[in-house]
Coordinates of N, CA and C in Angstrom, one line a residue:
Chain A
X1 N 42.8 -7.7 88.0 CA 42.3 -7.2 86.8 C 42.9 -8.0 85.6
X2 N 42.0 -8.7 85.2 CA 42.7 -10.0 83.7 C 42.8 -8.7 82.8
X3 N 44.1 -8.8 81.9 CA 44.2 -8.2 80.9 C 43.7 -9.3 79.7
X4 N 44.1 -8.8 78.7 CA 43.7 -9.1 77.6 C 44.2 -10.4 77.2
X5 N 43.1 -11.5 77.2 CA 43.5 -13.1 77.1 C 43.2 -13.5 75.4
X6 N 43.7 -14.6 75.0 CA 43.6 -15.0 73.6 C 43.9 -16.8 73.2
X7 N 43.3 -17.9 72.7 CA 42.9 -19.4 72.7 C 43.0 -19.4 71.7
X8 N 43.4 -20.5 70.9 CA 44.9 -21.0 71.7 C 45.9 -20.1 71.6
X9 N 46.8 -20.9 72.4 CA 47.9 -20.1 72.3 C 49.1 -20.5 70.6
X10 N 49.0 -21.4 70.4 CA 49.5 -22.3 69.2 C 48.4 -22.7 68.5
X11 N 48.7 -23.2 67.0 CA 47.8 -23.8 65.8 C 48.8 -24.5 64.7
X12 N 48.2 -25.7 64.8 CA 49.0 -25.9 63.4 C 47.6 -26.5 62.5
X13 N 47.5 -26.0 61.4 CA 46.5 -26.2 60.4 C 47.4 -26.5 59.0
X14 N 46.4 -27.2 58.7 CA 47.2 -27.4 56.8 C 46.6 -26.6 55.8
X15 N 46.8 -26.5 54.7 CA 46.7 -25.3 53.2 C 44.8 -26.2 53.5
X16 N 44.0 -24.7 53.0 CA 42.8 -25.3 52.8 C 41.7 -25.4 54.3
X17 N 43.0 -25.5 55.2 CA 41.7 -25.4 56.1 C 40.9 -23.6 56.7
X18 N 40.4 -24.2 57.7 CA 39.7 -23.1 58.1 C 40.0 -22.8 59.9
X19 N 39.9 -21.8 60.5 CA 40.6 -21.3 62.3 C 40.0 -20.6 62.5
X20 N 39.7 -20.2 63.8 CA 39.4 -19.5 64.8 C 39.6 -19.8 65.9
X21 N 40.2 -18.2 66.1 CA 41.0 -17.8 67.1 C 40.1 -17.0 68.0
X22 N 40.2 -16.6 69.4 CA 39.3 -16.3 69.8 C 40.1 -15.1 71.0
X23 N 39.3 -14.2 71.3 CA 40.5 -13.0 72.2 C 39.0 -12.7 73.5
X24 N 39.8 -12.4 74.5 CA 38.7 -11.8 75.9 C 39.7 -10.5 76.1
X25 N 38.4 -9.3 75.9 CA 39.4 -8.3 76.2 C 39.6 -7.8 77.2
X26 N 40.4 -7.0 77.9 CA 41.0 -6.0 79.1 C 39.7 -5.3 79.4
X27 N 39.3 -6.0 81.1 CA 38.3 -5.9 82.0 C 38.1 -4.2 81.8
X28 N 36.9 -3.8 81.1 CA 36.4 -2.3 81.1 C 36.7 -2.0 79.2
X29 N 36.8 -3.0 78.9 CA 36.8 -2.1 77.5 C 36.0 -2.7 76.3
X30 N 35.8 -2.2 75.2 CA 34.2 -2.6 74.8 C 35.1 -2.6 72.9
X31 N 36.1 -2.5 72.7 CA 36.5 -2.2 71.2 C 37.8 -3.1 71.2
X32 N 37.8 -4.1 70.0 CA 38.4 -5.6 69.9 C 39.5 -5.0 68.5
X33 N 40.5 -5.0 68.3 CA 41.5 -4.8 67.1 C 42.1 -6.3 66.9
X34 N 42.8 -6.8 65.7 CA 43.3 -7.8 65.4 C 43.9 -7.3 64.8
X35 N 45.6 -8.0 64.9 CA 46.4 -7.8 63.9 C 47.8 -8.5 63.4
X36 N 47.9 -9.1 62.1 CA 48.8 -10.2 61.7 C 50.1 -9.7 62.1
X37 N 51.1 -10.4 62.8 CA 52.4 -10.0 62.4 C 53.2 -11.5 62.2
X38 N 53.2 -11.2 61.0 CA 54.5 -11.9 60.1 C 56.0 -11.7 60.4
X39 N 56.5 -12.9 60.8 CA 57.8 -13.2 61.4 C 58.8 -12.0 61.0
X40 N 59.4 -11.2 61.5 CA 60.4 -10.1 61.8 C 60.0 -8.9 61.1
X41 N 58.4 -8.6 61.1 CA 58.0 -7.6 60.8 C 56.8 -6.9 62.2
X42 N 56.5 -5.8 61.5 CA 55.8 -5.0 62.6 C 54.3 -5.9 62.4
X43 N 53.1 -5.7 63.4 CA 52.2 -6.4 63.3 C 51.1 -5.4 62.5
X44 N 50.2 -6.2 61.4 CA 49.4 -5.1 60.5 C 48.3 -5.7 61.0
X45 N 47.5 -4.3 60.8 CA 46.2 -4.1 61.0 C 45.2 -5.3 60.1
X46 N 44.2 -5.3 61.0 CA 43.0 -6.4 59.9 C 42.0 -5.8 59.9
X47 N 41.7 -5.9 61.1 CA 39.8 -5.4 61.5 C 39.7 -5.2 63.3
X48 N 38.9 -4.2 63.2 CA 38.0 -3.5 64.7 C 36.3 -3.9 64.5
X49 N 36.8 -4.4 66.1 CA 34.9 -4.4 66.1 C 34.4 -3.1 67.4
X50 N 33.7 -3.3 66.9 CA 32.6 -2.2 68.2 C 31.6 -2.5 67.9
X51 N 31.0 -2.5 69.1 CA 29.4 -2.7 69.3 C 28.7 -3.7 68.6
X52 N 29.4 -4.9 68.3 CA 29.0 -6.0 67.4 C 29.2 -5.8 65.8
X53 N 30.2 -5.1 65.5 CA 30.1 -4.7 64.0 C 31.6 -4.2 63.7
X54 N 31.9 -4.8 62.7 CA 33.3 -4.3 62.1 C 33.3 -3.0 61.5
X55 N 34.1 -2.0 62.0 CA 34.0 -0.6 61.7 C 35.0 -0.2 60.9
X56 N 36.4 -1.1 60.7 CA 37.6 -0.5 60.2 C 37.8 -1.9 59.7
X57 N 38.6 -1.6 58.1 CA 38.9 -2.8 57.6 C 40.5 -2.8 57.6
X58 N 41.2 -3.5 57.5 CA 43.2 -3.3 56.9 C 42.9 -3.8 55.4
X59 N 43.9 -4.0 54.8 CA 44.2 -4.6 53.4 C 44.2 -6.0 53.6
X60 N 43.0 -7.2 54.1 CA 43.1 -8.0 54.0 C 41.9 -8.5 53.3
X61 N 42.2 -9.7 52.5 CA 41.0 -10.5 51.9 C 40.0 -10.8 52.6
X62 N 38.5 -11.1 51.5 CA 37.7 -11.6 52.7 C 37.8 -13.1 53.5
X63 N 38.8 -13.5 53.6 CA 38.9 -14.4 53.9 C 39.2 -14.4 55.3
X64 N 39.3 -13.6 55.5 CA 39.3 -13.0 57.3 C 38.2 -12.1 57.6
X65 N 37.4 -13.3 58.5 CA 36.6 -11.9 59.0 C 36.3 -12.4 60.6
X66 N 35.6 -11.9 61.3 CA 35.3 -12.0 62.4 C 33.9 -11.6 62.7
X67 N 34.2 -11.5 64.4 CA 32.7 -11.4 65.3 C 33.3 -10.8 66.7
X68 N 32.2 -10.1 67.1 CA 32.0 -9.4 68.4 C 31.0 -9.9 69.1
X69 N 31.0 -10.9 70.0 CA 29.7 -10.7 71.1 C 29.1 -9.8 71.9
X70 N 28.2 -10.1 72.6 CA 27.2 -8.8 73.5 C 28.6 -9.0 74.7
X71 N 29.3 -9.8 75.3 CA 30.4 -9.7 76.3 C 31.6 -9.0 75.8
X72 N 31.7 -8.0 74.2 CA 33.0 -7.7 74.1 C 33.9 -8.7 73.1
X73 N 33.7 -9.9 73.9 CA 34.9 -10.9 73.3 C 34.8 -11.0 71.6
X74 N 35.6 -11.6 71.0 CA 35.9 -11.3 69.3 C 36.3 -12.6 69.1
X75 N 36.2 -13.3 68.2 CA 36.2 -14.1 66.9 C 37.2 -14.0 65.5
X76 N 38.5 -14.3 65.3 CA 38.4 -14.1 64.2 C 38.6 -15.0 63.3
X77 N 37.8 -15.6 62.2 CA 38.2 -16.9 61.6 C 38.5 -16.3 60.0
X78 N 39.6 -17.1 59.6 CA 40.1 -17.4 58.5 C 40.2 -18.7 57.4
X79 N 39.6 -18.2 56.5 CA 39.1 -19.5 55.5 C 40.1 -20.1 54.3
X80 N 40.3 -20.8 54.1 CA 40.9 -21.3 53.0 C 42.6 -21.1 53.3
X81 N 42.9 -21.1 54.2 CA 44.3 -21.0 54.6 C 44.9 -21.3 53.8
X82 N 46.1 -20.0 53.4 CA 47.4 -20.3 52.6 C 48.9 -20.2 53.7
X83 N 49.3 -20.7 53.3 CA 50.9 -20.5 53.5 C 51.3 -19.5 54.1
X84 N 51.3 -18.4 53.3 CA 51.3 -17.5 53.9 C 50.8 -16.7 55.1
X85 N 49.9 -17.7 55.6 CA 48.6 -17.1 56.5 C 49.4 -17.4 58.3
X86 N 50.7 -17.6 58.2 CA 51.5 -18.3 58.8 C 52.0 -17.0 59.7
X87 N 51.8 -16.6 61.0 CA 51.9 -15.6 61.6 C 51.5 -15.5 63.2
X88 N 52.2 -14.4 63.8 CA 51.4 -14.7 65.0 C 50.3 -13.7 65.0
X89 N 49.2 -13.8 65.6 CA 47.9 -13.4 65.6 C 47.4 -12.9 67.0
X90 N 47.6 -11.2 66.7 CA 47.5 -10.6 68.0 C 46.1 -9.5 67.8
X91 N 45.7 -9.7 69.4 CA 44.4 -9.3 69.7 C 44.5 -8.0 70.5
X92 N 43.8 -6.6 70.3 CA 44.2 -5.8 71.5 C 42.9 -5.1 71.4
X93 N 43.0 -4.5 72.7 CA 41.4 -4.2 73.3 C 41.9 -2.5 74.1
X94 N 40.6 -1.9 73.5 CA 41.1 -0.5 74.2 C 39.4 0.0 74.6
X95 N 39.5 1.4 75.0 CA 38.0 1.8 75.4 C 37.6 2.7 74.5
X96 N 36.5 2.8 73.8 CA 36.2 3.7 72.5 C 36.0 5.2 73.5
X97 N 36.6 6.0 72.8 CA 36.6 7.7 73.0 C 35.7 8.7 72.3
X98 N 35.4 7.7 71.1 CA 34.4 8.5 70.2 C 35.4 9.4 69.5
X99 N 34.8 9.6 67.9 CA 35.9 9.8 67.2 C 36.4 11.6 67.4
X100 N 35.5 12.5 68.3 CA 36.2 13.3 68.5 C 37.1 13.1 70.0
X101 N 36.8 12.1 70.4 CA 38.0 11.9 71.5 C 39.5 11.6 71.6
X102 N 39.5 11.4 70.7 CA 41.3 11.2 70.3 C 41.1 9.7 70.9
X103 N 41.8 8.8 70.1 CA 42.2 7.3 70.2 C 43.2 6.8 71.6
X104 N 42.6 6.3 71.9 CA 42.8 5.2 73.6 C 43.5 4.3 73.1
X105 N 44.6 4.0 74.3 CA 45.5 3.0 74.3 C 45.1 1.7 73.8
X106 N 45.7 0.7 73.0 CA 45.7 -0.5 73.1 C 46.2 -1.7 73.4
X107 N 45.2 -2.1 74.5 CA 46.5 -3.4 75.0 C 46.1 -4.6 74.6
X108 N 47.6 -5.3 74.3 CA 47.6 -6.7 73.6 C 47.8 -8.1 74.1
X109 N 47.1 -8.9 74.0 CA 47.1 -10.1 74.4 C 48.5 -10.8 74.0
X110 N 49.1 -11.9 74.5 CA 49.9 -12.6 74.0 C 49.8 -13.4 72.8
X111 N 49.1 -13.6 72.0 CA 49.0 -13.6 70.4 C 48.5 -15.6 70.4
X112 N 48.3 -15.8 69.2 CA 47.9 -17.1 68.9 C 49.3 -17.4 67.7
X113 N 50.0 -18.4 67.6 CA 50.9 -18.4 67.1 C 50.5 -19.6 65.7
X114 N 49.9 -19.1 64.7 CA 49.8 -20.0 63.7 C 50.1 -20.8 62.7
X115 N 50.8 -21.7 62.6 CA 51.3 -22.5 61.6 C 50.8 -22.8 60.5
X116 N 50.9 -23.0 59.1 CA 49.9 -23.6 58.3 C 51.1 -24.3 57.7
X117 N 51.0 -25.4 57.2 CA 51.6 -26.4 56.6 C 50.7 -26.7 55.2
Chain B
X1 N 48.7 8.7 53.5 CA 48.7 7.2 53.7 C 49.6 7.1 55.6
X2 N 49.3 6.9 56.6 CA 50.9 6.8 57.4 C 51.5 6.0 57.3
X3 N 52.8 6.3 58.0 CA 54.1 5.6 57.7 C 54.6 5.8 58.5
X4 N 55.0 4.8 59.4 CA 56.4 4.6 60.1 C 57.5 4.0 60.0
X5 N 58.6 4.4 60.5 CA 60.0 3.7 59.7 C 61.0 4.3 60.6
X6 N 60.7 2.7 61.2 CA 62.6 2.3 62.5 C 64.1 1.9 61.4
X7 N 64.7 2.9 61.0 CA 65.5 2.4 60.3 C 66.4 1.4 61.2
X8 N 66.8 1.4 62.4 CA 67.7 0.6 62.6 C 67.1 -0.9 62.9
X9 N 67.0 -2.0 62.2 CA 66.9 -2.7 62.4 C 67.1 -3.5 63.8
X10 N 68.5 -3.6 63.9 CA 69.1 -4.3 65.2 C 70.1 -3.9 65.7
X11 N 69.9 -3.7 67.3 CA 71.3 -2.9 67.9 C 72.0 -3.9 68.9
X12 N 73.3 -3.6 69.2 CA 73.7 -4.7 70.2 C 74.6 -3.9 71.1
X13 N 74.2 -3.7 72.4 CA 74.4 -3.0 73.3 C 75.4 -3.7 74.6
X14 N 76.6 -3.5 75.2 CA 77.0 -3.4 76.5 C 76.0 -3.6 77.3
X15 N 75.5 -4.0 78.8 CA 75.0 -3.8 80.1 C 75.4 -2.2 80.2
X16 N 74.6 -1.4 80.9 CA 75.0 0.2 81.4 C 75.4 0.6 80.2
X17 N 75.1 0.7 78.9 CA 75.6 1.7 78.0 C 74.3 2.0 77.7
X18 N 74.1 3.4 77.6 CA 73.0 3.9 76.8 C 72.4 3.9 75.7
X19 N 71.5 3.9 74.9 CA 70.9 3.4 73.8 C 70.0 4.4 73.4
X20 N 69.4 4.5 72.0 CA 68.7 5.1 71.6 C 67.9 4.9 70.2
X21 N 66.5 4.6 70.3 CA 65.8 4.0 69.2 C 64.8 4.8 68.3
X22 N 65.6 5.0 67.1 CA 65.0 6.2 65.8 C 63.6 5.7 65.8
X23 N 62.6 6.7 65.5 CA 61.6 6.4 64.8 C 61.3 7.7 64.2
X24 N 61.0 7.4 62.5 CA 60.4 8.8 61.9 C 59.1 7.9 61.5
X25 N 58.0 8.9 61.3 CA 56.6 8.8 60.7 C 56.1 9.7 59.7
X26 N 55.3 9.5 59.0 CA 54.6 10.3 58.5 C 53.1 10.3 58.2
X27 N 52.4 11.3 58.0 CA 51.0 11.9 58.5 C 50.4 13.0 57.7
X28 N 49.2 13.0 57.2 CA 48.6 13.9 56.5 C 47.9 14.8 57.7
X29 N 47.7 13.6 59.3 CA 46.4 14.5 59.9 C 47.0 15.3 60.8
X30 N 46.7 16.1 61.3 CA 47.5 17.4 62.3 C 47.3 16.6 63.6
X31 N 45.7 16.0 63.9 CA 46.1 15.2 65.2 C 46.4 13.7 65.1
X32 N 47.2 13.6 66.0 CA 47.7 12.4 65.9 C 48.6 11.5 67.1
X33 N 48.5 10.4 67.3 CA 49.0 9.9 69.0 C 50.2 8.8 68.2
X34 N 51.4 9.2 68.8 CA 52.4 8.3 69.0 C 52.3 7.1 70.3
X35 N 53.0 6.2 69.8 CA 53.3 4.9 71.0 C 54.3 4.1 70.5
X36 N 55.3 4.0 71.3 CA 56.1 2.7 71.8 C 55.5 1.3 72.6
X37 N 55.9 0.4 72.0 CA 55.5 -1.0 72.5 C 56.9 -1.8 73.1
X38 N 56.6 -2.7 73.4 CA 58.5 -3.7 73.4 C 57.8 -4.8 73.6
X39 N 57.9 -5.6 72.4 CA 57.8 -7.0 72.5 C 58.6 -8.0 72.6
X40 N 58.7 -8.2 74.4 CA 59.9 -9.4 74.9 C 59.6 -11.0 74.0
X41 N 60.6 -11.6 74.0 CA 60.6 -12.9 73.4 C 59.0 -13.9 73.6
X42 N 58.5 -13.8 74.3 CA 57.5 -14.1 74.7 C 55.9 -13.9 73.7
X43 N 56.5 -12.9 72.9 CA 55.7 -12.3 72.1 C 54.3 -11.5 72.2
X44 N 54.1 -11.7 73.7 CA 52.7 -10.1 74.0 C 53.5 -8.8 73.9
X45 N 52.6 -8.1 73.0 CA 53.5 -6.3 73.0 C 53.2 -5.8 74.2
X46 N 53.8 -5.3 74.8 CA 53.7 -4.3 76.5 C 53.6 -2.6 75.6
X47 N 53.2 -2.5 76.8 CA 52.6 -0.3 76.1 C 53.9 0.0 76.5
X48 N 54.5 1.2 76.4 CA 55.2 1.9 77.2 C 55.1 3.4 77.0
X49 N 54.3 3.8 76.1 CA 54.2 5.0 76.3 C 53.2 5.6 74.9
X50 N 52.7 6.5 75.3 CA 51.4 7.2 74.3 C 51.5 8.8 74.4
X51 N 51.9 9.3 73.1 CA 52.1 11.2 73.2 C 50.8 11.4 72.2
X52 N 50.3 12.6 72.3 CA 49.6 12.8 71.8 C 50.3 14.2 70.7
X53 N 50.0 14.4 69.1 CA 50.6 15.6 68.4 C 51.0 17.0 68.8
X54 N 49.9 17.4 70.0 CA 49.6 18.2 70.4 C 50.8 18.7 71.9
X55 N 50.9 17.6 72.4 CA 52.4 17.6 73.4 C 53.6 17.6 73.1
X56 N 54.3 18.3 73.2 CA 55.7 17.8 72.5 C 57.0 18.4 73.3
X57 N 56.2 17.9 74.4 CA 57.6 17.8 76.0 C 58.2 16.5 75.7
X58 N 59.0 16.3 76.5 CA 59.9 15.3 76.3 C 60.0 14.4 77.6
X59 N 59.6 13.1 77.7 CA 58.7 12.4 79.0 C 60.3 11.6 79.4
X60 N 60.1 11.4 80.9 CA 61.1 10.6 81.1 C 60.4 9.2 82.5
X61 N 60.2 8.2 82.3 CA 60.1 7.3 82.9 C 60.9 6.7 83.9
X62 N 61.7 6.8 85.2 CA 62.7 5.9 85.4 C 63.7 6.1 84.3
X63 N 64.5 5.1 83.9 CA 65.2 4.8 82.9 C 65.1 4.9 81.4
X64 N 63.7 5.5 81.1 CA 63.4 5.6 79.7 C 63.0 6.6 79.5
X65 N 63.6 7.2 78.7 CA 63.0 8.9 78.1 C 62.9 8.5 76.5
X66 N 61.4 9.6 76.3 CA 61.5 9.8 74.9 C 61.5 11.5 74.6
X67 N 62.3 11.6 73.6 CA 62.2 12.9 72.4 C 61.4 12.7 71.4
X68 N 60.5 13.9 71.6 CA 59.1 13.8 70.5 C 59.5 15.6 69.5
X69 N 59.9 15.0 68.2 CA 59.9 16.1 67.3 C 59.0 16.3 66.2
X70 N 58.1 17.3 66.5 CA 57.3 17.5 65.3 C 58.3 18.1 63.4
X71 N 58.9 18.8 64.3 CA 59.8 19.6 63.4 C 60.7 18.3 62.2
X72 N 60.9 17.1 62.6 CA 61.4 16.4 62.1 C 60.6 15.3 61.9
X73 N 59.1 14.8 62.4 CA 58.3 13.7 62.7 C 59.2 13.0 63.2
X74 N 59.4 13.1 64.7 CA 60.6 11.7 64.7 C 59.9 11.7 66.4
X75 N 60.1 10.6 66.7 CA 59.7 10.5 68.2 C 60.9 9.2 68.9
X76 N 61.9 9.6 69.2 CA 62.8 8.7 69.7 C 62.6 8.4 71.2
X77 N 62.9 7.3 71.4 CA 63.4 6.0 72.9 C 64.6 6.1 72.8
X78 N 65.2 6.3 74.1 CA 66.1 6.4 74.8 C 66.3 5.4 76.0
X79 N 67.1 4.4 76.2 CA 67.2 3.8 77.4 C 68.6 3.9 78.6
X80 N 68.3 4.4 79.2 CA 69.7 5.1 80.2 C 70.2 3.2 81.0
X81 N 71.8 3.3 80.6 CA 71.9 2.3 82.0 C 71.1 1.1 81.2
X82 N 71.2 0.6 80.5 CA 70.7 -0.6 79.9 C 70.8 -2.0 80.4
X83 N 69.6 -2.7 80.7 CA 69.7 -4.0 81.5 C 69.3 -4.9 80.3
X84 N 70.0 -6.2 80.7 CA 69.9 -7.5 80.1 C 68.3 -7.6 79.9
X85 N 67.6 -7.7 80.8 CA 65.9 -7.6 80.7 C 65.6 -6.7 79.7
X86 N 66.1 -5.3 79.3 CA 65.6 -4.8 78.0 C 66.0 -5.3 76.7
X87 N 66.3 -6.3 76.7 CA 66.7 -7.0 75.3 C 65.0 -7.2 74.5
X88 N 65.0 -7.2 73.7 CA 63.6 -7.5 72.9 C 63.4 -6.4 72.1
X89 N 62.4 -6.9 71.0 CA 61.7 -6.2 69.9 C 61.1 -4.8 70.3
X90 N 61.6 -3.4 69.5 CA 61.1 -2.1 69.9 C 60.1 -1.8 68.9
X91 N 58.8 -1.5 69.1 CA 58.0 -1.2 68.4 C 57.3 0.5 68.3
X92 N 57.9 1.0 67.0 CA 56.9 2.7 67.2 C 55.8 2.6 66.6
X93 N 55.0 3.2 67.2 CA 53.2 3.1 65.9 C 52.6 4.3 66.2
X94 N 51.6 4.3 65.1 CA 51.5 6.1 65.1 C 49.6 5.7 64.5
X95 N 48.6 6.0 64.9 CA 47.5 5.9 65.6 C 46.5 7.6 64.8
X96 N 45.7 7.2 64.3 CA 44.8 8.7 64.0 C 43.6 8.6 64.8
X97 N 43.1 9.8 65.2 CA 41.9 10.0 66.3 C 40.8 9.4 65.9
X98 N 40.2 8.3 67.0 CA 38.7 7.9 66.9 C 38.8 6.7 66.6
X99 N 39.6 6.0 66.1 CA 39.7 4.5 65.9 C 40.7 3.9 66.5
X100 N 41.7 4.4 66.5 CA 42.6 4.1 67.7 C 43.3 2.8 67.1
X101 N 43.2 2.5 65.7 CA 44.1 1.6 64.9 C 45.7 2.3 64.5
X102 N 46.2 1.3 64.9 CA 48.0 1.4 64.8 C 48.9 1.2 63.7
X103 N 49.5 1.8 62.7 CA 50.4 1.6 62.3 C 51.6 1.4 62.6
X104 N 52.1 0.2 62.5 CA 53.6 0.1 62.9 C 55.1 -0.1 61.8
X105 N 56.0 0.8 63.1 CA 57.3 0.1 62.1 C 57.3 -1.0 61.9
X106 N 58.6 -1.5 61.4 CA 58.8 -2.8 61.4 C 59.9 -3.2 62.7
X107 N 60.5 -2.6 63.9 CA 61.1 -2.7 65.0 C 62.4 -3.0 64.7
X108 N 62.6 -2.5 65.9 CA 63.8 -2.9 66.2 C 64.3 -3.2 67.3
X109 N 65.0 -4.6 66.8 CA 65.5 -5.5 68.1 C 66.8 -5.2 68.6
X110 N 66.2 -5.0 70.1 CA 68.0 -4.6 71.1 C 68.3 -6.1 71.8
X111 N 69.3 -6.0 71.2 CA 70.1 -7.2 72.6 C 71.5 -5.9 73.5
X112 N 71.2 -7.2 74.6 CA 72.2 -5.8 75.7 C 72.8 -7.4 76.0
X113 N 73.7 -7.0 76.0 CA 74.4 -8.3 76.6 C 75.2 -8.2 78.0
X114 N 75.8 -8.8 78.9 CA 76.0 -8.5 80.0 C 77.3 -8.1 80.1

């Protein structure tokens, strides 16, 4: 049973460009989360897809957005890369419960590790 | 708004000495699911455990127990007998029903040395 995979595993990009990262989630689950964590901090929320559509946003610019395919798998590209944008970029995949089901585990991929110069 | 907060930054532990890793939260919604993660150097987060508001026994794993207090929002890890392999990043996150999005501390890293 593949858990939750993520390409590449490294990036190095310069100020100005544009990425996409790409995540395959944990065999049986249909709901894609992304989330930045910045070197010696906890990892923050970005965006959830389900069902082809971003349902939950974090506090980030539109400069991040993404995609959900009909397979589950997720997309997330970032435009105009700053400096800041310098983080590892982790993908986790759980099974939707429906919102009176109380919230399902999420498991995480080994992350895409981004550089921007 | 939630909020979690690992005050101890970084611990540094003996082999076989016992350990124990704070976490307080805070929460407007009555339900609500806790989790610990531990992210080894390698940097994928591993689960290690999920309470839901509503539970609030006290789980023991093998060598890892947690204490879950509503009374204080605090949901603490405990690791009995501490091995070199539990060195790495502890993560608490605290999760509201139906979306299943995470808030996290900012962790805290154990080294165990031998």
């Amino acid at each position: 049973d593949a858990g939750v995979t993520q390409s590449p595993t490294h990036l190095i990009k310069t100020r100005g460009q544009q990425v996409t990262l790409r995540c395959s989630p944990k065999s049986g689950h249909d709901t894609v989360s992304w989330y930045q964590q910045a070197l010696g901090q906890g990892p923050q929320f970005i965006f959830q897809y389900y069902e082809e559509e971003e349902r939950q946003r974090g506090n980030f610019p539109d400069r991040f957005s993404g995609h959900q395919f009909p397979n589950y798998s997720s997309e997330l590209n970032v435009n105009a890369l700053l400096l800041g944008d310098s983080a590892l970029y982790l993908c986790a995949s759980s099974y939707e419960v429906g919102l009176a089901g109380g919230a399902d585990t999420q498991y995480f991929g080994p992350g895409t590790r981004l550089t921007v110069l | 708004a939630q909020k979690v907060t690992q005050a101890q930054t970084e611990i540094s532990v003996v082999e076989k000495e016992d350990v124990t890793l704070d976490c307080v939260y805070e929460t407007r919604d009555t339900t609500y699911y806790l989790f610990w993660y531990k992210q080894p150097p390698s940097g994928e987060l591993v689960f290690l455990i999920r309470r839901n508001s509503f539970d609030e026994q006290n789980e023991i794993s093998g060598r890892y127990s947690w204490n879950f207090q509503k009374s204080t929002s605090s949901f603490n890890f405990t690791i009995t007998a501490s091995q070199v392999v539990d060195s790495a990043v502890y993560f608490c996150a605290l999760s509201e029903p139906g979306y299943s999005t995470l808030t996290f501390g900012k962790g805290t890293m154990l080294l165990v040395s031998p």
